[in-house]
Amino acid sequence: MQITEIDGDLASCHSGGITRTVNLFIFERGVLKPGDYVLVHVGYAIQKIDPEAAQLAWETEREMQGAIRGDPNA
Amino acid sequence: MSNQRARQLLDQINTLAPSNPFKIMNVCGGHERTINLAGLRSLLPGHIELIPGPGCPVCICPEETIAMAIAIALNEPVVVVTFGDMLHVPINTARGEPRSLEQARAAGANIHPIASPLEARTIALRHPTQQVVFFMAGFETTSAPTAALIAEGIPDNLLLLLAARRTWPAVAQLLNRDQAGFDALIAPGHVSAVMGSDEWRFVAERHQRPVAVAGFDAASLLAAICSVTQQAINGEATLVNSYPAVVTPSGNRHAQHLIDQTFTTVDSRWRGIGTIPASGYALKKKYRLHDAHIHFSKYSAQSHHKDEMPPGCDCAKVILGKEPPDHCPLYGTACTPSNPVGPCMVSDEGACRIWWSSGLHKQRRAKQA
């Protein structure tokens, strides 16, 4: 997910049209900035990732969801 | 781009010919899901076998801890919160007693599914006069957020029933046996994102087996498969990071610091495997007032569970990578996602559930002969 706004240890993040509040406590303050991409697990950002990896992760997720639904165009 | 890269890697893998059948184990439900949804097993040459190993924290959660959670929920004026798939994991009990948290809930226990440790805190803050017990089963990826939950300031009325496990000691345990059952390892991407890829170096250096960290798209997994197969052909065994955009050698050091500050490493039981040295986390003494294992120890003492799987269920063999899910006599017959017998058919991270969800609904009985 991409960070759009940070307030203390909480960030507003978005991905694929979804916006969520993500907890940043697993990072030291100041390490993450708006615009950064993060890997999110159970509500927490657990690692910073590069934008290309984030895009690939999103495409993979979309393909998987399509496969689960049986969408031949996924 | 991913598909093009995946095709190139598949072509490359198909030119590789190990001298013997080559078994590659993964220890991550996410990897197993991609392998199935992308149909990688059918695309790879026959001499390369992909084996799911102990990659599901709910599946290996000891019966005794689930039994303790059920007993606490039934007998104490508490709210038990846990990740959703844990509700349905069956354990062996005397006839008539609840076999799962779901059955305990049906019997009147106050049990809520959650998706994040943060929800446990929210529920505790919303009910300050009631004890809330967070029954947490997870690997390092979930242990770090749980450590954060505690370090950030845990409500007085929130207790933890931890079944937190470390991944690499389970792999080490398999490798220390006479027959590990696999020739190379695909290391878990998200665990490595937190703990660092270096954690897997021992597989190559101590056990002379190729190891590659992989991500969750088909291309990353194929890159890892290609790497370990090529290494084996060359007679090499090294650690390769096929997920460099996310995984670094040292991982998220602040997450590791939080874990170190909050948990102590302990010998722990794994359902279907047994006790593995230094394979689990327990709360440090300074958090003992929040430790449900201590606070409700009377229910632990009552437990006589031996961490066996249900009768006829081959989950233990599946978890150890000794048998594929569809070789279990119950797979797809007595055991389905709507009526699971073993834990591997319950959890989204369980190999049986993943195989079933990807459309493999029939047993390949002929292969058992």
CSV table of C-alpha atoms in Angstrom, one decimal:
chain,number,residue,atom,x,y,z
A,1,MET,CA,0.0,0.0,0.0
A,2,GLN,CA,1.1,3.6,-0.6
A,3,ILE,CA,1.3,6.0,2.3
A,4,THR,CA,-0.7,9.2,1.7
A,5,GLU,CA,-0.6,10.8,5.1
A,6,ILE,CA,1.1,10.1,8.5
A,7,ASP,CA,-0.1,11.1,11.9
A,8,GLY,CA,2.1,9.9,14.7
A,9,ASP,CA,2.3,6.1,14.4
A,10,LEU,CA,-0.7,5.9,12.1
A,11,ALA,CA,-0.8,6.3,8.4
A,12,SER,CA,-3.5,6.6,5.8
A,13,CYS,CA,-2.6,4.2,3.0
A,14,HIS,CA,-4.2,3.3,-0.3
A,15,SER,CA,-4.0,0.5,-2.8
A,16,GLY,CA,-6.3,-0.4,-5.7
A,17,GLY,CA,-9.0,2.0,-4.7
A,18,ILE,CA,-9.0,1.0,-1.0
A,19,THR,CA,-7.9,3.3,1.8
A,20,ARG,CA,-6.9,1.9,5.2
A,21,THR,CA,-5.4,3.1,8.4
A,22,VAL,CA,-2.1,1.3,9.0
A,23,ASN,CA,-0.1,1.2,12.1
A,24,LEU,CA,3.6,2.2,11.7
A,25,PHE,CA,4.9,1.3,15.2
A,26,ILE,CA,7.1,-1.4,13.7
A,27,PHE,CA,9.3,1.3,12.2
A,28,GLU,CA,11.2,4.0,14.0
A,29,ARG,CA,9.6,7.4,13.7
A,30,GLY,CA,10.7,9.3,10.6
A,31,VAL,CA,11.8,6.3,8.6
A,32,LEU,CA,8.6,6.2,6.5
A,33,LYS,CA,7.3,9.2,4.5
A,34,PRO,CA,4.2,9.9,2.5
A,35,GLY,CA,4.6,8.4,-0.9
A,36,ASP,CA,6.5,5.3,0.4
A,37,TYR,CA,5.1,1.9,-0.3
A,38,VAL,CA,4.8,-0.6,2.5
A,39,LEU,CA,4.0,-4.3,3.0
A,40,VAL,CA,1.0,-4.5,5.4
A,41,HIS,CA,0.2,-7.5,7.5
A,42,VAL,CA,-2.6,-7.7,10.1
A,43,GLY,CA,-3.0,-3.9,10.2
A,44,TYR,CA,0.8,-3.1,10.6
A,45,ALA,CA,3.3,-2.0,8.0
A,46,ILE,CA,6.0,-4.7,8.3
A,47,GLN,CA,8.5,-3.6,5.6
A,48,LYS,CA,9.1,-0.8,3.2
A,49,ILE,CA,9.1,-1.9,-0.5
A,50,ASP,CA,10.0,-0.4,-3.8
A,51,PRO,CA,7.2,0.9,-6.0
A,52,GLU,CA,7.8,-1.7,-8.7
A,53,ALA,CA,7.3,-4.5,-6.2
A,54,ALA,CA,4.2,-2.9,-4.9
A,55,GLN,CA,2.7,-2.7,-8.4
A,56,LEU,CA,3.7,-6.3,-9.1
A,57,ALA,CA,2.1,-7.4,-5.8
A,58,TRP,CA,-1.1,-5.6,-6.8
A,59,GLU,CA,-1.2,-7.2,-10.2
A,60,THR,CA,-0.5,-10.7,-8.6
A,61,GLU,CA,-3.4,-10.2,-6.2
A,62,ARG,CA,-5.7,-9.1,-9.0
A,63,GLU,CA,-4.7,-12.2,-11.0
A,64,MET,CA,-5.2,-14.5,-8.0
A,65,GLN,CA,-8.6,-13.0,-7.2
A,66,GLY,CA,-9.5,-13.4,-10.9
A,67,ALA,CA,-8.3,-17.0,-10.9
A,68,ILE,CA,-10.4,-17.7,-7.7
A,69,ARG,CA,-13.5,-16.2,-9.4
A,70,GLY,CA,-12.7,-18.1,-12.6
A,71,ASP,CA,-12.3,-14.9,-14.6
A,72,PRO,CA,-10.5,-15.9,-17.9
A,73,ASN,CA,-9.4,-12.3,-18.4
A,74,ALA,CA,-7.6,-12.1,-15.1
B,1,MET,CA,5.9,-8.1,-17.6
B,2,SER,CA,5.5,-10.6,-14.8
B,3,ASN,CA,4.0,-13.2,-17.2
B,4,GLN,CA,6.8,-12.7,-19.8
B,5,ARG,CA,9.4,-13.2,-17.1
B,6,ALA,CA,7.6,-16.2,-15.8
B,7,ARG,CA,7.6,-17.8,-19.3
B,8,GLN,CA,11.3,-17.1,-19.7
B,9,LEU,CA,12.0,-18.8,-16.4
B,10,LEU,CA,9.8,-21.8,-17.2
B,11,ASP,CA,11.7,-22.3,-20.5
B,12,GLN,CA,15.0,-22.0,-18.6
B,13,ILE,CA,13.8,-24.5,-15.9
B,14,ASN,CA,12.7,-27.0,-18.6
B,15,THR,CA,16.3,-27.1,-19.9
B,16,LEU,CA,17.6,-28.1,-16.5
B,17,ALA,CA,17.9,-31.7,-15.8
B,18,PRO,CA,19.0,-32.7,-12.2
B,19,SER,CA,20.4,-36.2,-12.2
B,20,ASN,CA,17.8,-37.4,-9.7
B,21,PRO,CA,14.2,-36.4,-8.8
B,22,PHE,CA,14.5,-33.0,-7.1
B,23,LYS,CA,12.3,-32.1,-4.2
B,24,ILE,CA,11.8,-28.4,-3.3
B,25,MET,CA,10.0,-27.6,-0.1
B,26,ASN,CA,8.2,-24.3,0.7
B,27,VAL,CA,7.2,-23.3,4.2
B,28,CYS,CA,4.7,-20.6,3.4
B,29,GLY,CA,0.9,-20.8,2.7
B,30,GLY,CA,1.2,-17.8,0.4
B,31,HIS,CA,3.8,-19.6,-1.7
B,32,GLU,CA,1.7,-22.8,-1.8
B,33,ARG,CA,-1.3,-20.7,-2.9
B,34,THR,CA,0.6,-19.1,-5.8
B,35,ILE,CA,2.0,-22.5,-6.9
B,36,ASN,CA,-1.6,-23.8,-7.1
B,37,LEU,CA,-3.3,-20.9,-8.6
B,38,ALA,CA,-0.6,-20.4,-11.2
B,39,GLY,CA,-0.6,-24.2,-11.9
B,40,LEU,CA,3.2,-24.4,-11.5
B,41,ARG,CA,3.2,-28.1,-10.7
B,42,SER,CA,1.7,-29.0,-14.0
B,43,LEU,CA,4.1,-26.6,-15.9
B,44,LEU,CA,7.3,-27.8,-14.3
B,45,PRO,CA,9.3,-30.8,-15.6
B,46,GLY,CA,8.3,-34.1,-13.9
B,47,HIS,CA,11.6,-34.5,-12.1
B,48,ILE,CA,11.0,-31.3,-10.1
B,49,GLU,CA,8.6,-31.8,-7.2
B,50,LEU,CA,7.2,-29.0,-5.1
B,51,ILE,CA,6.4,-29.9,-1.6
B,52,PRO,CA,4.4,-27.9,0.9
B,53,GLY,CA,6.0,-28.0,4.4
B,54,PRO,CA,5.2,-26.5,7.8
B,55,GLY,CA,3.9,-23.2,6.5
B,56,CYS,CA,0.7,-22.8,8.4
B,57,PRO,CA,0.8,-21.5,12.0
B,58,VAL,CA,-2.8,-22.4,12.7
B,59,CYS,CA,-2.2,-26.0,11.5
B,60,ILE,CA,0.7,-26.5,13.9
B,61,CYS,CA,-0.9,-24.8,16.9
B,62,PRO,CA,-0.8,-27.3,19.7
B,63,GLU,CA,-4.0,-29.0,20.7
B,64,GLU,CA,-3.3,-28.2,24.3
B,65,THR,CA,-3.3,-24.4,23.6
B,66,ILE,CA,-6.6,-24.7,21.6
B,67,ALA,CA,-8.0,-26.8,24.5
B,68,MET,CA,-6.9,-24.1,26.9
B,69,ALA,CA,-8.5,-21.3,24.9
B,70,ILE,CA,-11.7,-23.3,24.8
B,71,ALA,CA,-11.6,-24.0,28.6
B,72,ILE,CA,-10.9,-20.3,29.4
B,73,ALA,CA,-13.7,-19.2,27.1
B,74,LEU,CA,-16.2,-21.6,28.6
B,75,ASN,CA,-15.4,-21.2,32.2
B,76,GLU,CA,-14.2,-17.6,32.7
B,77,PRO,CA,-16.1,-14.3,32.4
B,78,VAL,CA,-13.8,-13.2,29.5
B,79,VAL,CA,-14.0,-12.3,25.9
B,80,VAL,CA,-11.7,-14.5,23.7
B,81,VAL,CA,-10.5,-13.0,20.4
B,82,THR,CA,-8.6,-14.9,17.8
B,83,PHE,CA,-7.9,-14.9,14.1
B,84,GLY,CA,-10.9,-16.2,12.2
B,85,ASP,CA,-9.6,-19.5,10.9
B,86,MET,CA,-8.6,-20.6,14.4
B,87,LEU,CA,-12.3,-20.7,15.4
B,88,HIS,CA,-12.8,-23.8,13.2
B,89,VAL,CA,-9.7,-25.9,14.0
B,90,PRO,CA,-10.9,-29.2,15.5
B,91,ILE,CA,-9.1,-31.0,18.3
B,92,ASN,CA,-9.5,-34.4,19.9
B,93,THR,CA,-11.9,-34.2,22.8
B,94,ALA,CA,-14.1,-36.5,24.8
B,95,ARG,CA,-17.5,-37.2,23.2
B,96,GLY,CA,-19.9,-34.3,23.9
B,97,GLU,CA,-17.3,-31.7,24.6
B,98,PRO,CA,-16.7,-28.8,22.2
B,99,ARG,CA,-14.1,-29.8,19.5
B,100,SER,CA,-13.4,-26.2,18.4
B,101,LEU,CA,-13.7,-22.6,19.5
B,102,GLU,CA,-16.7,-22.3,17.1
B,103,GLN,CA,-18.5,-25.1,19.0
B,104,ALA,CA,-17.6,-23.4,22.3
B,105,ARG,CA,-19.1,-20.2,21.0
B,106,ALA,CA,-22.2,-22.1,20.1
B,107,ALA,CA,-22.3,-23.4,23.6
B,108,GLY,CA,-22.4,-19.9,24.9
B,109,ALA,CA,-18.7,-18.8,25.2
B,110,ASN,CA,-17.9,-15.2,24.3
B,111,ILE,CA,-15.6,-15.6,21.4
B,112,HIS,CA,-14.9,-13.1,18.6
B,113,PRO,CA,-12.9,-13.4,15.4
B,114,ILE,CA,-10.5,-10.6,14.6
B,115,ALA,CA,-8.3,-9.7,11.7
B,116,SER,CA,-5.6,-7.7,13.5
B,117,PRO,CA,-4.1,-7.4,17.0
B,118,LEU,CA,-5.3,-3.9,16.9
B,119,GLU,CA,-8.9,-5.1,17.1
B,120,ALA,CA,-8.0,-7.0,20.3
B,121,ARG,CA,-6.9,-3.7,21.9
B,122,THR,CA,-10.0,-1.9,20.6
B,123,ILE,CA,-12.2,-4.5,22.2
B,124,ALA,CA,-10.3,-4.4,25.4
B,125,LEU,CA,-10.6,-0.6,25.6
B,126,ARG,CA,-14.3,-0.8,24.8
B,127,HIS,CA,-14.9,-3.2,27.7
B,128,PRO,CA,-12.5,-2.0,30.4
B,129,THR,CA,-14.2,-4.0,33.2
B,130,GLN,CA,-13.9,-7.3,31.4
B,131,GLN,CA,-10.8,-9.4,30.7
B,132,VAL,CA,-10.1,-9.9,27.0
B,133,VAL,CA,-7.9,-12.8,26.0
B,134,PHE,CA,-6.1,-12.6,22.6
B,135,PHE,CA,-5.4,-16.1,21.5
B,136,MET,CA,-2.6,-15.6,18.9
B,137,ALA,CA,-1.2,-18.2,16.6
B,138,GLY,CA,1.3,-16.9,14.1
B,139,PHE,CA,4.8,-16.9,12.7
B,140,GLU,CA,7.3,-14.0,12.8
B,141,THR,CA,5.1,-11.8,10.5
B,142,THR,CA,2.4,-11.8,13.1
B,143,SER,CA,4.7,-12.0,16.1
B,144,ALA,CA,6.2,-8.6,15.2
B,145,PRO,CA,2.8,-6.8,15.2
B,146,THR,CA,1.8,-8.5,18.4
B,147,ALA,CA,5.1,-7.3,20.0
B,148,ALA,CA,4.2,-3.8,18.7
B,149,LEU,CA,0.8,-4.1,20.3
B,150,ILE,CA,2.3,-4.8,23.6
B,151,ALA,CA,5.2,-2.3,23.4
B,152,GLU,CA,2.9,0.5,22.2
B,153,GLY,CA,0.9,0.2,25.5
B,154,ILE,CA,-1.3,-2.8,26.3
B,155,PRO,CA,-4.6,-2.2,28.1
B,156,ASP,CA,-4.6,-3.6,31.7
B,157,ASN,CA,-7.5,-6.0,30.9
B,158,LEU,CA,-5.9,-7.5,27.8
B,159,LEU,CA,-4.1,-10.9,28.2
B,160,LEU,CA,-2.3,-12.9,25.5
B,161,LEU,CA,-2.5,-16.6,25.0
B,162,LEU,CA,0.5,-17.0,22.7
B,163,ALA,CA,1.1,-19.7,20.2
B,164,ALA,CA,3.7,-17.7,18.3
B,165,ARG,CA,6.3,-19.7,16.4
B,166,ARG,CA,9.6,-19.2,14.6
B,167,THR,CA,9.8,-20.7,11.2
B,168,TRP,CA,13.5,-21.5,10.8
B,169,PRO,CA,13.8,-23.9,13.8
B,170,ALA,CA,11.1,-26.1,12.2
B,171,VAL,CA,13.1,-26.3,9.0
B,172,ALA,CA,16.3,-27.0,11.0
B,173,GLN,CA,14.4,-29.8,12.8
B,174,LEU,CA,13.5,-31.4,9.5
B,175,LEU,CA,17.1,-31.0,8.2
B,176,ASN,CA,18.5,-32.6,11.3
B,177,ARG,CA,16.5,-35.8,10.7
B,178,ASP,CA,18.1,-38.7,8.9
B,179,GLN,CA,15.8,-38.0,5.9
B,180,ALA,CA,14.8,-34.4,5.6
B,181,GLY,CA,12.6,-35.3,2.6
B,182,PHE,CA,13.6,-32.4,0.5
B,183,ASP,CA,16.7,-31.3,-1.6
B,184,ALA,CA,16.2,-27.5,-1.6
B,185,LEU,CA,14.2,-24.9,0.2
B,186,ILE,CA,12.1,-21.9,-0.9
B,187,ALA,CA,12.3,-19.6,2.1
B,188,PRO,CA,9.2,-17.6,3.0
B,189,GLY,CA,9.1,-14.0,1.7
B,190,HIS,CA,7.2,-12.2,4.4
B,191,VAL,CA,9.0,-13.9,7.3
B,192,SER,CA,12.2,-12.9,5.6
B,193,ALA,CA,11.0,-9.4,5.1
B,194,VAL,CA,10.8,-9.1,8.9
B,195,MET,CA,13.7,-11.3,10.0
B,196,GLY,CA,16.1,-11.0,7.0
B,197,SER,CA,17.2,-13.4,4.4
B,198,ASP,CA,20.4,-14.2,6.3
B,199,GLU,CA,18.3,-16.2,8.7
B,200,TRP,CA,18.1,-18.9,6.0
B,201,ARG,CA,21.9,-19.1,5.3
B,202,PHE,CA,22.2,-22.1,7.6
B,203,VAL,CA,20.3,-24.3,5.1
B,204,ALA,CA,23.1,-23.9,2.6
B,205,GLU,CA,26.1,-23.6,4.9
B,206,ARG,CA,25.2,-26.2,7.5
B,207,HIS,CA,23.1,-28.6,5.5
B,208,GLN,CA,24.5,-28.1,2.0
B,209,ARG,CA,21.1,-27.5,0.4
B,210,PRO,CA,20.3,-24.7,-2.0
B,211,VAL,CA,17.9,-22.1,-0.6
B,212,ALA,CA,16.2,-19.1,-2.3
B,213,VAL,CA,13.9,-16.5,-0.8
B,214,ALA,CA,10.8,-16.0,-3.0
B,215,GLY,CA,8.0,-13.5,-3.3
B,216,PHE,CA,4.4,-14.3,-4.1
B,217,ASP,CA,4.1,-13.8,-7.8
B,218,ALA,CA,4.8,-16.7,-10.2
B,219,ALA,CA,7.9,-15.1,-11.6
B,220,SER,CA,9.5,-14.7,-8.2
B,221,LEU,CA,8.7,-18.3,-7.3
B,222,LEU,CA,10.0,-19.6,-10.6
B,223,ALA,CA,13.2,-17.5,-10.2
B,224,ALA,CA,13.7,-19.3,-6.8
B,225,ILE,CA,13.0,-22.7,-8.3
B,226,CYS,CA,15.3,-22.0,-11.2
B,227,SER,CA,18.1,-20.9,-8.8
B,228,VAL,CA,18.0,-23.8,-6.5
B,229,THR,CA,17.7,-26.3,-9.3
B,230,GLN,CA,20.7,-24.8,-11.2
B,231,GLN,CA,22.7,-24.8,-7.9
B,232,ALA,CA,22.0,-28.4,-7.4
B,233,ILE,CA,23.2,-29.3,-11.0
B,234,ASN,CA,26.3,-27.2,-10.4
B,235,GLY,CA,26.9,-29.0,-7.0
B,236,GLU,CA,26.5,-25.7,-5.2
B,237,ALA,CA,24.5,-24.7,-2.1
B,238,THR,CA,24.1,-21.0,-1.5
B,239,LEU,CA,21.5,-18.6,-0.3
B,240,VAL,CA,19.8,-16.5,-3.1
B,241,ASN,CA,17.4,-13.7,-2.6
B,242,SER,CA,14.8,-13.8,-5.4
B,243,TYR,CA,12.6,-11.2,-3.6
B,244,PRO,CA,15.1,-8.3,-3.3
B,245,ALA,CA,12.5,-5.6,-3.7
B,246,VAL,CA,11.1,-6.5,-0.3
B,247,VAL,CA,13.6,-8.7,1.5
B,248,THR,CA,17.0,-7.5,2.7
B,249,PRO,CA,19.7,-9.6,4.3
B,250,SER,CA,19.0,-8.1,7.8
B,251,GLY,CA,15.2,-7.5,7.5
B,252,ASN,CA,13.3,-5.0,9.6
B,253,ARG,CA,15.7,-4.5,12.6
B,254,HIS,CA,13.2,-2.4,14.5
B,255,ALA,CA,10.7,-5.2,14.3
B,256,GLN,CA,13.3,-7.7,15.5
B,257,HIS,CA,14.1,-5.2,18.4
B,258,LEU,CA,10.4,-5.1,19.4
B,259,ILE,CA,10.3,-8.9,19.4
B,260,ASP,CA,13.5,-9.2,21.5
B,261,GLN,CA,12.1,-6.6,24.0
B,262,THR,CA,8.8,-8.3,24.3
B,263,PHE,CA,9.3,-12.1,23.9
B,264,THR,CA,11.7,-14.7,25.1
B,265,THR,CA,12.5,-17.6,22.9
B,266,VAL,CA,11.3,-21.0,24.3
B,267,ASP,CA,11.1,-24.6,23.2
B,268,SER,CA,7.7,-25.1,21.8
B,269,ARG,CA,5.3,-27.8,20.6
B,270,TRP,CA,4.2,-28.1,17.0
B,271,ARG,CA,1.1,-30.1,16.3
B,272,GLY,CA,2.0,-33.1,14.2
B,273,ILE,CA,5.8,-32.5,14.7
B,274,GLY,CA,6.4,-32.4,18.5
B,275,THR,CA,8.7,-30.2,20.5
B,276,ILE,CA,11.2,-28.1,18.6
B,277,PRO,CA,14.0,-26.3,20.5
B,278,ALA,CA,13.8,-22.5,20.6
B,279,SER,CA,10.9,-22.5,18.1
B,280,GLY,CA,8.4,-20.3,19.9
B,281,TYR,CA,7.9,-17.0,21.7
B,282,ALA,CA,6.7,-16.5,25.2
B,283,LEU,CA,6.0,-13.1,26.9
B,284,LYS,CA,8.9,-11.8,28.9
B,285,LYS,CA,8.5,-11.8,32.7
B,286,LYS,CA,7.8,-8.1,32.8
B,287,TYR,CA,4.6,-8.8,31.0
B,288,ARG,CA,3.5,-11.7,33.1
B,289,LEU,CA,0.3,-10.0,34.3
B,290,HIS,CA,-0.8,-10.1,30.6
B,291,ASP,CA,0.3,-13.8,30.1
B,292,ALA,CA,-2.8,-16.0,29.9
B,293,HIS,CA,-0.7,-19.1,30.1
B,294,ILE,CA,0.2,-18.0,33.6
B,295,HIS,CA,-3.1,-16.3,34.6
B,296,PHE,CA,-5.1,-19.3,33.6
B,297,SER,CA,-2.5,-22.0,34.2
B,298,LYS,CA,-5.1,-24.2,35.9
B,299,TYR,CA,-6.5,-25.0,32.4
B,300,SER,CA,-3.1,-25.9,31.1
B,301,ALA,CA,-2.6,-28.4,33.9
B,302,GLN,CA,-5.9,-30.1,33.0
B,303,SER,CA,-4.9,-30.6,29.4
B,304,HIS,CA,-3.9,-34.1,28.4
B,305,HIS,CA,-3.7,-33.5,24.7
B,306,LYS,CA,-0.8,-35.1,22.9
B,307,ASP,CA,-1.0,-32.9,19.8
B,308,GLU,CA,-2.2,-35.7,17.7
B,309,MET,CA,-4.2,-35.2,14.6
B,310,PRO,CA,-7.8,-36.6,14.4
B,311,PRO,CA,-8.1,-40.3,13.7
B,312,GLY,CA,-7.5,-41.1,10.1
B,313,CYS,CA,-6.2,-37.6,9.3
B,314,ASP,CA,-2.8,-37.3,7.6
B,315,CYS,CA,-2.2,-33.7,8.4
B,316,ALA,CA,0.9,-34.6,10.3
B,317,LYS,CA,2.4,-36.1,7.2
B,318,VAL,CA,1.3,-33.2,5.1
B,319,ILE,CA,2.9,-30.7,7.5
B,320,LEU,CA,6.1,-32.6,7.4
B,321,GLY,CA,6.1,-32.7,3.6
B,322,LYS,CA,6.0,-36.5,3.7
B,323,GLU,CA,2.7,-36.7,1.8
B,324,PRO,CA,0.7,-34.4,-0.5
B,325,PRO,CA,-2.7,-33.3,0.7
B,326,ASP,CA,-4.7,-35.5,-1.8
B,327,HIS,CA,-3.0,-38.7,-0.6
B,328,CYS,CA,-4.8,-38.4,2.7
B,329,PRO,CA,-7.7,-40.9,2.7
B,330,LEU,CA,-10.0,-38.3,4.1
B,331,TYR,CA,-9.1,-35.5,1.6
B,332,GLY,CA,-12.2,-34.5,-0.3
B,333,THR,CA,-14.3,-37.3,1.2
B,334,ALA,CA,-14.8,-37.0,4.9
B,335,CYS,CA,-12.7,-33.8,5.0
B,336,THR,CA,-13.7,-30.7,3.1
B,337,PRO,CA,-13.6,-27.0,3.9
B,338,SER,CA,-17.2,-27.1,4.9
B,339,ASN,CA,-16.6,-30.1,7.2
B,340,PRO,CA,-12.9,-30.1,8.0
B,341,VAL,CA,-11.4,-33.0,10.0
B,342,GLY,CA,-7.8,-31.8,10.2
B,343,PRO,CA,-6.4,-28.3,10.6
B,344,CYS,CA,-4.8,-28.2,7.2
B,345,MET,CA,-8.3,-28.1,5.6
B,346,VAL,CA,-9.4,-25.3,7.9
B,347,SER,CA,-6.9,-22.5,7.5
B,348,ASP,CA,-6.4,-20.4,4.4
B,349,GLU,CA,-2.7,-21.1,4.9
B,350,GLY,CA,-3.2,-24.9,5.2
B,351,ALA,CA,-2.0,-27.0,2.3
B,352,CYS,CA,-5.2,-29.1,2.1
B,353,ARG,CA,-7.4,-26.0,2.0
B,354,ILE,CA,-5.3,-24.4,-0.6
B,355,TRP,CA,-5.3,-27.4,-2.9
B,356,TRP,CA,-9.1,-27.7,-2.5
B,357,SER,CA,-9.6,-24.0,-3.1
B,358,SER,CA,-7.6,-24.2,-6.3
B,359,GLY,CA,-9.9,-26.8,-7.7
B,360,LEU,CA,-8.2,-30.1,-6.8
B,361,HIS,CA,-11.3,-31.8,-5.5
B,362,LYS,CA,-10.4,-35.4,-6.1
B,363,GLN,CA,-7.7,-37.7,-4.7
B,364,ARG,CA,-5.0,-38.9,-7.0
B,365,ARG,CA,-5.4,-42.4,-5.5
B,366,ALA,CA,-3.4,-44.1,-8.3
B,367,LYS,CA,-0.3,-42.4,-7.1
B,368,GLN,CA,-0.6,-44.0,-3.7
B,369,ALA,CA,-0.1,-47.5,-5.2
